[in-house]
Coordinates of C-alpha atoms (C1' of nucleotides) in Angstrom, one line a residue:
Chain A
M436 CA 31.5 3.6 -84.9
N437 CA 30.7 3.2 -81.1
G438 CA 30.7 -0.6 -81.2
T439 CA 26.6 -0.5 -81.1
R440 CA 26.5 -2.2 -84.6
Q441 CA 27.9 -5.6 -83.6
F442 CA 24.7 -5.9 -81.3
H443 CA 22.2 -4.4 -83.6
L444 CA 21.0 -7.9 -85.0
L445 CA 20.3 -9.3 -81.4
A446 CA 17.8 -6.5 -80.8
G447 CA 15.2 -7.7 -82.7
R448 CA 14.0 -7.2 -86.2
G449 CA 12.5 -3.9 -86.9
S450 CA 10.1 -3.6 -84.2
D451 CA 10.2 -0.5 -81.9
P452 CA 13.5 -0.4 -80.2
S453 CA 12.3 0.8 -76.9
A454 CA 9.4 -0.9 -74.8
R455 CA 11.3 -4.0 -74.9
S456 CA 11.0 -5.5 -71.4
D457 CA 13.9 -7.2 -69.5
E458 CA 12.7 -10.5 -70.3
A459 CA 12.9 -10.0 -74.1
I460 CA 16.8 -8.6 -73.9
Y461 CA 17.4 -11.8 -71.6
Q462 CA 15.9 -13.5 -74.1
A463 CA 17.8 -12.2 -77.3
L464 CA 21.2 -12.4 -75.2
W465 CA 20.4 -16.1 -73.9
E466 CA 19.4 -17.2 -77.2
A467 CA 22.6 -15.7 -79.0
I468 CA 24.9 -17.3 -76.3
V469 CA 23.7 -20.8 -76.8
E470 CA 23.6 -20.4 -80.7
H471 CA 27.4 -19.6 -80.3
R472 CA 26.6 -16.2 -82.2
L473 CA 28.2 -14.6 -79.0
V474 CA 31.5 -16.7 -78.4
P475 CA 33.0 -17.5 -74.8
G476 CA 35.2 -14.8 -73.8
A477 CA 33.4 -11.9 -75.7
R478 CA 33.0 -8.6 -73.9
L479 CA 29.6 -7.1 -73.4
P480 CA 30.0 -3.5 -73.0
E481 CA 27.0 -1.9 -71.2
D482 CA 26.8 1.3 -73.6
A483 CA 26.8 -0.9 -76.5
L484 CA 24.1 -3.2 -75.5
A485 CA 21.9 -0.1 -74.1
S486 CA 22.0 1.8 -77.3
A487 CA 21.3 -1.5 -79.3
F488 CA 18.4 -2.4 -77.1
G489 CA 17.0 1.1 -76.7
V490 CA 17.1 1.1 -73.3
S491 CA 19.5 2.6 -70.5
R492 CA 22.6 1.1 -68.7
T493 CA 20.1 0.5 -65.7
T494 CA 18.4 -2.1 -67.6
I495 CA 21.0 -4.0 -69.1
R496 CA 22.9 -4.2 -65.9
R497 CA 20.0 -5.9 -64.4
V498 CA 19.9 -8.6 -67.3
L499 CA 23.7 -9.0 -67.2
Q500 CA 23.3 -9.6 -63.6
R501 CA 20.8 -12.4 -64.1
L502 CA 22.9 -14.0 -66.8
A503 CA 25.9 -13.9 -64.4
L504 CA 24.1 -15.6 -61.7
E505 CA 23.3 -18.4 -64.2
Q506 CA 26.8 -18.6 -65.0
L507 CA 26.2 -17.7 -68.6
V508 CA 28.5 -14.5 -68.5
T509 CA 31.5 -13.5 -66.0
L510 CA 31.2 -10.3 -64.2
K511 CA 34.3 -8.9 -63.1
S512 CA 34.6 -5.6 -60.8
H513 CA 35.4 -2.3 -63.1
R514 CA 36.3 -4.9 -65.6
G515 CA 32.7 -5.5 -67.1
A516 CA 30.9 -8.3 -68.7
R517 CA 31.7 -11.2 -70.8
I518 CA 30.5 -14.4 -72.0
A519 CA 31.5 -16.7 -69.6
S520 CA 34.5 -19.3 -70.4
P521 CA 34.0 -22.5 -68.0
G522 CA 37.3 -23.8 -67.8
P523 CA 38.0 -27.6 -67.9
G524 CA 37.4 -28.1 -64.0
E525 CA 34.0 -26.7 -64.5
A526 CA 32.9 -28.5 -67.7
R527 CA 33.6 -31.6 -65.9
D528 CA 31.3 -30.4 -63.2
V529 CA 28.7 -29.4 -65.5
F530 CA 28.7 -33.1 -67.2
N531 CA 28.8 -34.7 -63.9
A532 CA 26.0 -32.7 -62.6
R533 CA 23.9 -33.7 -65.7
V534 CA 24.8 -37.5 -65.2
I535 CA 23.8 -37.6 -61.5
L536 CA 20.6 -35.1 -62.1
E537 CA 19.6 -36.7 -65.5
D538 CA 19.8 -40.4 -64.4
A539 CA 17.6 -39.6 -61.1
L540 CA 15.0 -37.6 -63.1
L541 CA 14.8 -40.3 -65.7
G542 CA 14.0 -42.7 -63.1
E543 CA 10.9 -40.5 -62.1
V544 CA 10.2 -40.2 -65.8
M545 CA 9.8 -43.9 -66.6
K546 CA 7.0 -43.8 -64.1
R547 CA 4.9 -41.2 -65.7
I548 CA 5.8 -41.1 -69.4
N549 CA 2.8 -41.3 -72.1
G550 CA 2.0 -41.6 -75.5
S551 CA 1.8 -37.7 -76.0
D552 CA 5.1 -37.4 -74.5
L553 CA 6.6 -40.2 -76.7
E554 CA 5.2 -38.4 -79.9
D555 CA 6.8 -35.0 -78.8
L556 CA 10.3 -36.6 -77.9
E557 CA 10.2 -39.0 -81.4
Q558 CA 9.4 -35.5 -83.2
I559 CA 12.5 -33.6 -81.8
A560 CA 14.4 -36.3 -82.1
R561 CA 13.3 -36.6 -86.0
E562 CA 14.2 -32.9 -86.5
E563 CA 17.4 -33.0 -85.1
Q564 CA 18.7 -35.7 -87.5
S565 CA 18.0 -33.1 -90.6
A566 CA 19.4 -29.9 -88.9
E567 CA 22.8 -28.4 -89.2
R568 CA 25.2 -28.0 -86.4
E569 CA 23.9 -24.9 -84.4
R570 CA 20.4 -25.7 -84.7
A571 CA 20.8 -29.4 -83.8
I572 CA 22.4 -28.5 -80.5
R573 CA 19.6 -26.5 -79.7
L574 CA 17.4 -29.3 -80.7
S575 CA 19.4 -31.7 -78.5
A576 CA 18.8 -29.7 -75.5
R577 CA 15.3 -29.2 -76.2
F578 CA 15.1 -33.1 -76.3
H579 CA 16.8 -33.3 -73.0
S580 CA 14.9 -30.5 -71.5
R581 CA 11.4 -32.1 -72.9
L582 CA 12.2 -35.6 -71.5
M583 CA 13.2 -34.6 -68.3
A584 CA 10.3 -32.4 -67.8
I585 CA 8.2 -35.0 -67.6
A586 CA 9.4 -36.1 -64.1
G587 CA 7.0 -33.2 -63.2
N588 CA 9.4 -31.2 -61.0
E589 CA 9.9 -27.7 -61.7
S590 CA 12.7 -26.8 -59.4
L591 CA 14.9 -29.6 -60.9
S592 CA 13.9 -28.8 -64.5
D593 CA 15.0 -25.3 -63.9
T594 CA 18.4 -26.6 -62.9
L595 CA 18.5 -28.6 -65.7
S596 CA 17.7 -26.0 -68.0
Q597 CA 20.7 -24.1 -66.8
L598 CA 22.9 -26.8 -66.9
L599 CA 22.1 -27.3 -70.7
S600 CA 22.6 -23.8 -71.3
R601 CA 26.3 -24.2 -69.7
S602 CA 26.8 -27.2 -71.8
S603 CA 26.0 -25.2 -74.8
L604 CA 28.8 -23.0 -74.0
I605 CA 31.3 -25.6 -73.1
I606 CA 30.6 -27.4 -76.6
A607 CA 31.3 -23.9 -78.1
I608 CA 34.8 -24.1 -76.4
Y609 CA 35.8 -27.6 -76.3
G610 CA 33.4 -29.3 -79.1
R611 CA 35.3 -30.9 -82.1
G612 CA 33.1 -29.8 -84.8
Q613 CA 30.5 -32.3 -84.0
T614 CA 27.3 -31.4 -82.1
G615 CA 28.4 -32.9 -79.3
C616 CA 26.2 -35.8 -79.7
T617 CA 26.1 -38.0 -82.4
C618 CA 22.3 -37.5 -82.4
E619 CA 21.3 -41.2 -81.2
H620 CA 18.2 -39.7 -79.4
P621 CA 15.9 -42.1 -81.2
E622 CA 17.6 -45.1 -79.6
L623 CA 16.5 -43.8 -76.6
V624 CA 12.9 -43.2 -77.6
A625 CA 12.7 -46.9 -78.5
L626 CA 13.9 -48.0 -75.0
L627 CA 11.4 -45.6 -73.5
R628 CA 8.7 -46.9 -75.5
A629 CA 9.8 -50.3 -74.5
G630 CA 9.3 -49.1 -70.9
D631 CA 12.7 -50.5 -70.0
S632 CA 13.8 -48.1 -67.2
D633 CA 17.1 -49.6 -66.1
A634 CA 18.1 -49.8 -70.0
A635 CA 17.1 -46.2 -70.2
R636 CA 19.3 -44.9 -67.6
H637 CA 22.1 -47.0 -68.4
W638 CA 21.9 -45.6 -71.9
M639 CA 21.4 -42.1 -70.8
R640 CA 24.5 -42.3 -68.6
H641 CA 26.8 -43.3 -71.5
H642 CA 25.1 -41.0 -73.8
L643 CA 26.4 -38.2 -71.3
H644 CA 29.9 -39.8 -70.9
D645 CA 30.0 -40.0 -75.0
I646 CA 29.4 -36.2 -75.5
E647 CA 32.0 -35.5 -72.6
A648 CA 34.4 -38.0 -74.3
G649 CA 34.0 -36.0 -77.6
L650 CA 35.3 -32.7 -75.9
D651 CA 38.8 -32.0 -76.3
F652 CA 39.7 -30.3 -73.0
D653 CA 43.4 -29.5 -73.9
A654 CA 42.2 -27.1 -76.4
D655 CA 42.0 -24.6 -73.6
G656 CA 39.4 -22.0 -73.9
D657 CA 41.4 -19.1 -73.0
A658 CA 44.3 -20.0 -74.7
L659 CA 45.6 -18.1 -77.5
P660 CA 44.8 -19.2 -81.3
D661 CA 46.9 -21.8 -82.4
F662 CA 49.4 -19.4 -84.3
E663 CA 51.2 -22.7 -85.6
N664 CA 48.6 -24.1 -87.0
L665 CA 47.0 -21.1 -88.4
F666 CA 50.4 -19.6 -90.0
G667 CA 52.8 -22.2 -90.0
H668 CA 52.9 -22.5 -93.5
H669 CA 54.2 -18.9 -93.5
R670 CA 57.5 -19.8 -92.1
G671 CA 60.4 -18.7 -94.0
R672 CA 58.6 -16.6 -95.9
S673 CA 58.0 -12.8 -96.2
V674 CA 55.0 -11.6 -94.6
S675 CA 54.0 -9.6 -97.8
Chain B
M71 CA 9.3 6.9 -38.3
N72 CA 10.0 6.3 -41.9
G73 CA 9.7 2.4 -41.4
T74 CA 13.7 2.2 -41.4
R75 CA 13.6 1.4 -37.9
Q76 CA 12.5 -2.2 -38.3
F77 CA 15.4 -3.1 -40.8
H78 CA 18.2 -1.5 -38.5
L79 CA 19.2 -4.6 -36.6
L80 CA 19.9 -6.3 -39.9
A81 CA 22.4 -3.9 -41.1
G82 CA 25.0 -5.2 -39.0
R83 CA 26.1 -4.0 -35.2
G84 CA 27.8 -0.9 -34.6
S85 CA 30.2 -1.0 -38.0
D86 CA 30.3 1.4 -40.7
P87 CA 27.0 1.6 -42.2
S88 CA 28.5 2.5 -45.8
A89 CA 31.0 0.5 -47.4
R90 CA 28.9 -2.5 -47.2
S91 CA 29.3 -4.7 -50.1
D92 CA 26.4 -6.4 -52.1
E93 CA 27.5 -9.5 -50.8
A94 CA 27.2 -8.3 -47.0
I95 CA 23.5 -7.0 -47.6
Y96 CA 22.7 -10.1 -49.3
Q97 CA 24.0 -12.2 -46.5
A98 CA 22.4 -10.4 -43.9
L99 CA 18.9 -10.4 -45.8
W100 CA 19.6 -14.2 -46.6
E101 CA 20.4 -14.8 -42.6
A102 CA 17.0 -12.9 -41.6
I103 CA 15.2 -14.9 -44.1
V104 CA 16.3 -18.3 -43.1
E105 CA 16.1 -17.8 -39.3
H106 CA 12.8 -16.5 -39.8
R107 CA 13.2 -13.0 -38.3
L108 CA 11.8 -11.8 -41.9
V109 CA 8.4 -13.9 -42.1
P110 CA 6.9 -15.0 -45.5
G111 CA 4.9 -12.5 -46.9
A112 CA 6.4 -9.3 -45.2
R113 CA 7.2 -6.2 -47.3
L114 CA 10.6 -5.0 -47.9
P115 CA 10.7 -1.2 -49.2
E116 CA 13.6 -0.2 -50.7
D117 CA 14.1 3.1 -49.5
A118 CA 13.6 1.5 -45.8
L119 CA 16.2 -1.0 -46.8
A120 CA 18.5 1.6 -48.5
S121 CA 18.8 3.8 -45.3
A122 CA 19.1 0.8 -43.1
F123 CA 22.1 -0.3 -44.9
G124 CA 23.6 3.0 -46.0
V125 CA 23.5 2.3 -49.5
S126 CA 21.3 3.9 -52.4
R127 CA 18.1 2.1 -53.9
T128 CA 20.3 1.0 -56.7
T129 CA 22.2 -1.6 -54.5
I130 CA 19.3 -2.6 -52.8
R131 CA 17.2 -3.7 -56.1
R132 CA 20.0 -5.7 -57.0
V133 CA 20.3 -7.8 -53.9
L134 CA 16.6 -7.9 -54.1
Q135 CA 16.8 -9.3 -57.9
R136 CA 19.1 -12.0 -56.8
L137 CA 17.0 -12.9 -53.8
A138 CA 14.3 -13.0 -56.1
L139 CA 15.9 -15.1 -58.9
E140 CA 16.6 -17.7 -55.8
Q141 CA 12.8 -17.5 -55.2
L142 CA 13.4 -16.3 -51.5
V143 CA 11.8 -13.1 -52.8
T144 CA 8.7 -12.2 -54.9
L145 CA 9.0 -9.0 -57.0
K146 CA 5.6 -8.1 -58.4
S147 CA 5.6 -5.1 -60.8
H148 CA 5.1 -1.6 -59.2
R149 CA 4.4 -3.3 -56.0
G150 CA 7.6 -4.0 -54.6
A151 CA 9.5 -7.2 -52.9
R152 CA 7.9 -9.3 -50.4
I153 CA 9.6 -12.4 -48.6
A154 CA 8.3 -15.2 -50.5
S155 CA 5.5 -17.1 -49.5
P156 CA 5.4 -20.3 -51.4
G157 CA 2.0 -22.3 -51.7
P158 CA 1.5 -25.8 -51.1
G159 CA 2.2 -26.7 -54.7
E160 CA 5.4 -25.3 -54.6
A161 CA 6.5 -26.4 -51.2
R162 CA 5.9 -30.2 -52.4
D163 CA 8.1 -29.2 -55.4
V164 CA 10.6 -28.3 -53.4
F165 CA 10.5 -31.4 -51.3
N166 CA 9.9 -34.0 -54.3
A167 CA 13.1 -32.2 -55.7
R168 CA 14.9 -32.5 -52.5
V169 CA 13.9 -36.6 -52.4
I170 CA 15.3 -37.1 -56.0
L171 CA 18.4 -34.8 -55.7
E172 CA 19.7 -36.2 -52.5
D173 CA 18.8 -39.6 -53.0
A174 CA 20.9 -39.6 -56.2
L175 CA 23.7 -37.5 -54.5
L176 CA 23.9 -39.8 -51.4
G177 CA 24.9 -42.5 -54.0
E178 CA 27.9 -40.4 -55.0
V179 CA 28.7 -39.6 -51.3
M180 CA 29.0 -43.1 -50.4
K181 CA 31.5 -43.7 -52.9
R182 CA 33.7 -40.9 -51.5
I183 CA 33.1 -40.2 -47.8
N184 CA 36.1 -40.4 -45.4
G185 CA 36.5 -40.2 -41.8
S186 CA 37.2 -36.5 -41.9
D187 CA 33.6 -36.1 -43.4
L188 CA 31.9 -38.4 -40.7
E189 CA 33.9 -36.4 -37.9
D190 CA 32.3 -33.3 -39.2
L191 CA 29.0 -35.0 -39.7
E192 CA 28.9 -36.4 -36.0
Q193 CA 29.9 -32.8 -34.7
I194 CA 26.9 -30.8 -36.3
A195 CA 24.3 -33.7 -35.7
R196 CA 25.5 -33.5 -32.0
E197 CA 25.1 -29.5 -31.8
E198 CA 21.7 -29.9 -33.3
Q199 CA 20.4 -32.1 -30.6
S200 CA 21.1 -29.4 -27.9
A201 CA 19.9 -26.2 -29.8
E202 CA 16.9 -24.6 -29.7
R203 CA 14.3 -24.4 -32.5
E204 CA 15.7 -21.6 -34.9
R205 CA 19.2 -22.4 -34.3
A206 CA 18.3 -26.2 -35.0
I207 CA 16.8 -25.4 -38.5
R208 CA 19.8 -23.9 -39.5
L209 CA 22.2 -26.8 -38.4
S210 CA 19.7 -29.3 -40.0
A211 CA 20.4 -27.3 -43.3
R212 CA 24.0 -27.3 -42.6
F213 CA 24.1 -30.9 -42.1
H214 CA 22.4 -31.9 -45.5
S215 CA 24.5 -29.3 -47.3
R216 CA 27.7 -30.7 -45.7
L217 CA 26.8 -34.3 -46.2
M218 CA 26.0 -33.6 -50.0
A219 CA 29.2 -31.7 -50.9
I220 CA 30.9 -34.9 -50.2
A221 CA 29.7 -35.7 -53.6
G222 CA 32.0 -33.2 -55.0
N223 CA 29.9 -31.5 -57.4
E224 CA 29.5 -27.6 -56.8
S225 CA 26.6 -27.2 -59.5
L226 CA 24.5 -29.8 -57.5
S227 CA 25.5 -28.4 -54.0
D228 CA 24.4 -24.9 -55.3
T229 CA 21.1 -26.3 -56.0
L230 CA 20.7 -28.0 -53.1
S231 CA 21.6 -25.1 -50.7
Q232 CA 18.8 -23.1 -52.8
L233 CA 16.2 -26.1 -52.3
L234 CA 17.5 -25.8 -48.3
S235 CA 16.8 -22.0 -48.2
R236 CA 13.5 -22.4 -49.5
S237 CA 12.9 -25.4 -47.0
S238 CA 13.3 -23.1 -44.4
L239 CA 10.9 -20.7 -45.7
I240 CA 8.2 -23.7 -46.0
I241 CA 8.8 -24.8 -42.5
A242 CA 8.1 -21.5 -41.5
I243 CA 4.8 -21.0 -43.1
Y244 CA 3.7 -24.8 -42.7
G245 CA 5.6 -26.0 -40.0
R246 CA 3.8 -27.1 -36.7
G247 CA 6.4 -26.2 -34.1
Q248 CA 8.8 -28.8 -34.4
T249 CA 12.0 -28.4 -36.2
G250 CA 10.7 -30.0 -39.2
C251 CA 12.7 -32.7 -38.4
T252 CA 13.0 -35.0 -35.1
C253 CA 16.6 -34.7 -35.5
E254 CA 17.2 -38.2 -36.4
H255 CA 20.5 -37.2 -38.0
P256 CA 22.7 -39.3 -35.8
E257 CA 20.7 -42.4 -37.0
L258 CA 22.2 -41.5 -40.5
V259 CA 25.8 -41.4 -39.2
A260 CA 25.9 -44.6 -38.1
L261 CA 24.4 -45.9 -41.4
L262 CA 27.1 -43.7 -43.3
R263 CA 29.6 -45.3 -41.0
A264 CA 28.6 -48.7 -41.6
G265 CA 29.0 -47.9 -45.3
D266 CA 25.5 -49.3 -46.1
S267 CA 24.3 -47.2 -49.1
D268 CA 21.1 -48.7 -49.7
A269 CA 20.2 -48.6 -46.1
A270 CA 21.2 -44.8 -46.2
R271 CA 19.3 -43.8 -49.2
H272 CA 16.5 -45.5 -47.9
W273 CA 16.6 -43.8 -44.6
M274 CA 17.2 -40.3 -46.5
R275 CA 14.3 -40.7 -48.6
H276 CA 12.0 -41.5 -45.4
H277 CA 13.7 -38.8 -43.4
L278 CA 12.4 -36.2 -46.0
H279 CA 9.1 -37.4 -46.5
D280 CA 9.0 -37.6 -42.6
I281 CA 9.6 -33.7 -42.7
E282 CA 7.1 -33.1 -45.3
A283 CA 4.3 -35.2 -43.6
G284 CA 5.1 -33.2 -40.5
L285 CA 3.8 -30.0 -42.5
D286 CA 0.3 -28.8 -42.4
F287 CA -0.4 -27.4 -45.8
D288 CA -4.2 -26.7 -44.7
A289 CA -2.6 -23.7 -42.5
D290 CA -2.6 -21.6 -45.8
G291 CA 0.3 -19.3 -45.9
D292 CA -1.5 -16.5 -47.4
A293 CA -4.8 -17.2 -45.3
L294 CA -5.9 -14.8 -42.8
P295 CA -4.9 -15.7 -39.3
D296 CA -7.3 -18.0 -37.3
F297 CA -9.4 -15.7 -35.8
E298 CA -11.7 -18.2 -34.2
N299 CA -8.8 -20.1 -32.6
L300 CA -7.1 -16.8 -31.5
F301 CA -10.2 -14.7 -30.1
G302 CA -13.0 -17.3 -29.9
H303 CA -13.1 -17.2 -26.1
H304 CA -14.2 -13.7 -26.5
R305 CA -17.3 -14.8 -27.9
G306 CA -20.3 -13.1 -26.2
R307 CA -18.1 -10.8 -24.0
S308 CA -17.7 -7.0 -24.7
V309 CA -14.2 -6.4 -26.4
S310 CA -13.4 -3.9 -23.1
Chain C
dG992 C1' -23.8 4.8 -42.1
dG993 C1' -21.6 3.1 -46.0
dC994 C1' -19.7 3.5 -50.7
dA995 C1' -18.3 5.7 -54.7
dG996 C1' -14.7 8.8 -56.9
dC997 C1' -11.5 12.2 -56.4
dT998 C1' -6.8 14.1 -54.6
dC999 C1' -2.8 13.5 -52.4
dT1000 C1' 0.9 10.9 -50.8
dT1001 C1' 3.9 7.0 -51.0
dT1002 C1' 6.7 3.7 -53.6
dT1003 C1' 8.6 2.1 -57.6
dG1004 C1' 10.8 1.8 -62.7
dT1005 C1' 13.9 4.3 -65.5
dA1006 C1' 17.2 7.2 -67.2
dT1007 C1' 20.7 10.1 -66.3
dA1008 C1' 24.6 12.5 -63.7
dC1009 C1' 28.8 12.0 -61.7
dA1010 C1' 33.3 9.8 -59.2
dA1011 C1' 36.6 6.2 -59.5
dA1012 C1' 38.6 2.7 -61.9
dA1013 C1' 40.9 0.5 -65.8
dT1014 C1' 42.5 0.8 -70.4
dA1015 C1' 44.5 3.2 -74.1
dA1016 C1' 47.4 6.8 -75.7
dT1017 C1' 51.1 9.9 -75.6
dA1018 C1' 55.3 11.6 -74.2
dT1019 C1' 59.8 11.2 -71.8
dC1020 C1' 64.1 9.5 -70.9
dA1021 C1' 67.7 6.2 -71.3
Chain D
dT1073 C1' 64.6 2.3 -80.5
dG1074 C1' 62.5 0.5 -76.2
dA1075 C1' 61.0 0.8 -71.8
dT1076 C1' 58.6 3.5 -68.5
dA1077 C1' 55.9 7.3 -66.7
dT1078 C1' 52.4 10.3 -67.3
dT1079 C1' 48.1 12.1 -69.5
dA1080 C1' 43.6 11.2 -71.7
dT1081 C1' 39.7 8.3 -72.7
dT1082 C1' 36.8 4.9 -72.1
dT1083 C1' 34.0 2.0 -69.0
dT1084 C1' 32.2 0.8 -64.8
dG1085 C1' 29.8 1.7 -59.9
dT1086 C1' 26.8 4.3 -57.3
dA1087 C1' 23.8 7.8 -56.1
dT1088 C1' 20.1 10.8 -57.6
dA1089 C1' 16.3 13.0 -60.4
dC1090 C1' 12.0 12.4 -62.4
dA1091 C1' 7.8 10.1 -64.1
dA1092 C1' 4.4 6.9 -63.6
dA1093 C1' 1.8 3.3 -61.0
dA1094 C1' -0.2 2.0 -56.8
dG1095 C1' -2.4 3.0 -52.4
dA1096 C1' -4.3 5.9 -48.8
dG1097 C1' -7.0 9.3 -47.3
dC1098 C1' -10.7 12.5 -47.8
dT1099 C1' -14.9 14.3 -49.4
dG1100 C1' -19.5 14.1 -51.0
dC1101 C1' -23.2 11.6 -52.2
dC1102 C1' -26.9 8.2 -51.4

DNA sequence: GGCAGCTCTTTTGTATACAAAATAATATCA
DNA sequence: TGATATTATTTTGTATACAAAAGAGCTGCC
C-alpha cells in the first residue's frame, strides 16, 4: 500500500487513466478541494497523485503549482504540497475582498441584468434550497459566480471565482455545520427583479457579513483536534 | 549563435549564473516585460532562456507557466511561449476592471489614509514628473499600487498588481507615445489630502478613462507594421 | 518562376534518473 | 527506560533523455 489508493477515486471513473490532460487533473483536484473531499492541511504526495492519475510527477507538479498560485494549495520547499489552510487573517481578507468586489460588481450587474439572467439565478437559488450541505456550498458559489458574470468583466469574474474557491476552504475550516449562508438567495432575486440597486447592494453586503459572522475563528484550523471534547468522557476510566 | 545572446542581459549582471532561484528569474522576466524590453508577441524559446539564466528547461518552464497564468505570456501547445499580446477586447476588459476595482478600493482608502501614506504618494508623484517614458510608466503603476494598498486588502492588491502589469503590456501595444497618463497624479494627491472621497473617486474614474481614451485600438497589435507609413516615400524609387 | 511535397532541423512535451533534503526508524548510551 | 545520535527510507528538486510535433529548407515538378 503505497498511498495511491486514497487518490484513486479522484482520477475519474473507469476511463483511460493515461491521456488525461493537465486541465482534467486540475479539475479533479479542484472539485475534490471545494467539495471538502480533500480537507485543509491534507498532504498531496506527488508520487501517489502521479500513479493515481497515470501520469508522471512532471505533470502533477505543474498542476500543483497552478493550484498553489490560486492559493488552494501551499507548497513548502522540500516539504511538499498540502491543501491550503488559511488562517483567520487570510480568511477575513478573503471575505473583505468579496464585500468590496461583489458590492462594486453588483452596481454594474444592475445596469445590465435581463430576464434570462433572472431565470438562471432563480433556478440556481431554488436547487440550492433542496440540496444537502456539500452540494449547497457549490451551488451557492455558482449563484454568486453567475450573478457577477452579468457585469461582463472577465478579469474580475476570474478574480471572484478564485475568492469563491478560497471561501469554500475557509468554510471547511471555520464553518459551524451550516452551508455558510442560510440560503437567502431567493430574497436577493426579488430585489434584482424589482431593479432596486441600492437595496440589492445593501443586502449583499449584509449577506457576506452574515456568512463571515457564522464562522468560528477560535476553532483554529491548524490546531489539534479537541481531545477534551472527543475523549473527555473517558476520564477516570481505563483505556480498555 | 544559438539565440541565447539576446537574453543574456536579462539574466543579471555578472553574478553567478547558476543558483538563481525561480523567483529571481520570474522577477527578471517580469521587469523586462513591464519595461517593454520584451515586446508583445516576442518569442521566448526555452533553451535560450535556460542557458541565459544557467538553469535547465524545467525551471524555465515553471516560470513561464506562472507568467502565463498571470496573462503576461501566452503558451500555445507545441508552439512555445510568447509575450502576451492582448487584443482590443482584452485591453478594454482590463481597463474596465481597473475602473470598477480602483473605484471601489478608493472608497476604502479614504477611510484609512494617513499622513505617512500621503507623503509616500506625493514622493512618487513628484518623481514621476521628472522621469522619462519607461520609468514614468513603472512609477505610475507604483503610484496606483501604493495608493490601493492603503485599503488593506491583500487579495485585491494582488489582483490590481496583475491588472497593472497587463496595462503596461497594453500601453506597449496601443500607446501613442505618451506614458499612458498625462501624469496628473499630484492633482489626486490634493483631493486625497482634502479628504474629499467623492471627488477623488470621480477623478480616478476619469483618469482611467483618459488613459484608455489615449490608446489607439486601430493600431492592431498583431497587425503587420504600417509599411505604407514606413516606406511610402520610397514609392517610384529603386530600392538601391 | 512559382508551388507542392518531401526531408531534415529545431523546439516542445513527458517521462525518467539522480542528488539533496526531510522524515522515519534504529541503535547507542546515560 | 528515555533521550539522543546515527542510519535508512521516503520524498522532493533539478537536470537530462527521448519521442512527437511544428517549422525550415530543399528538391522536383508544372
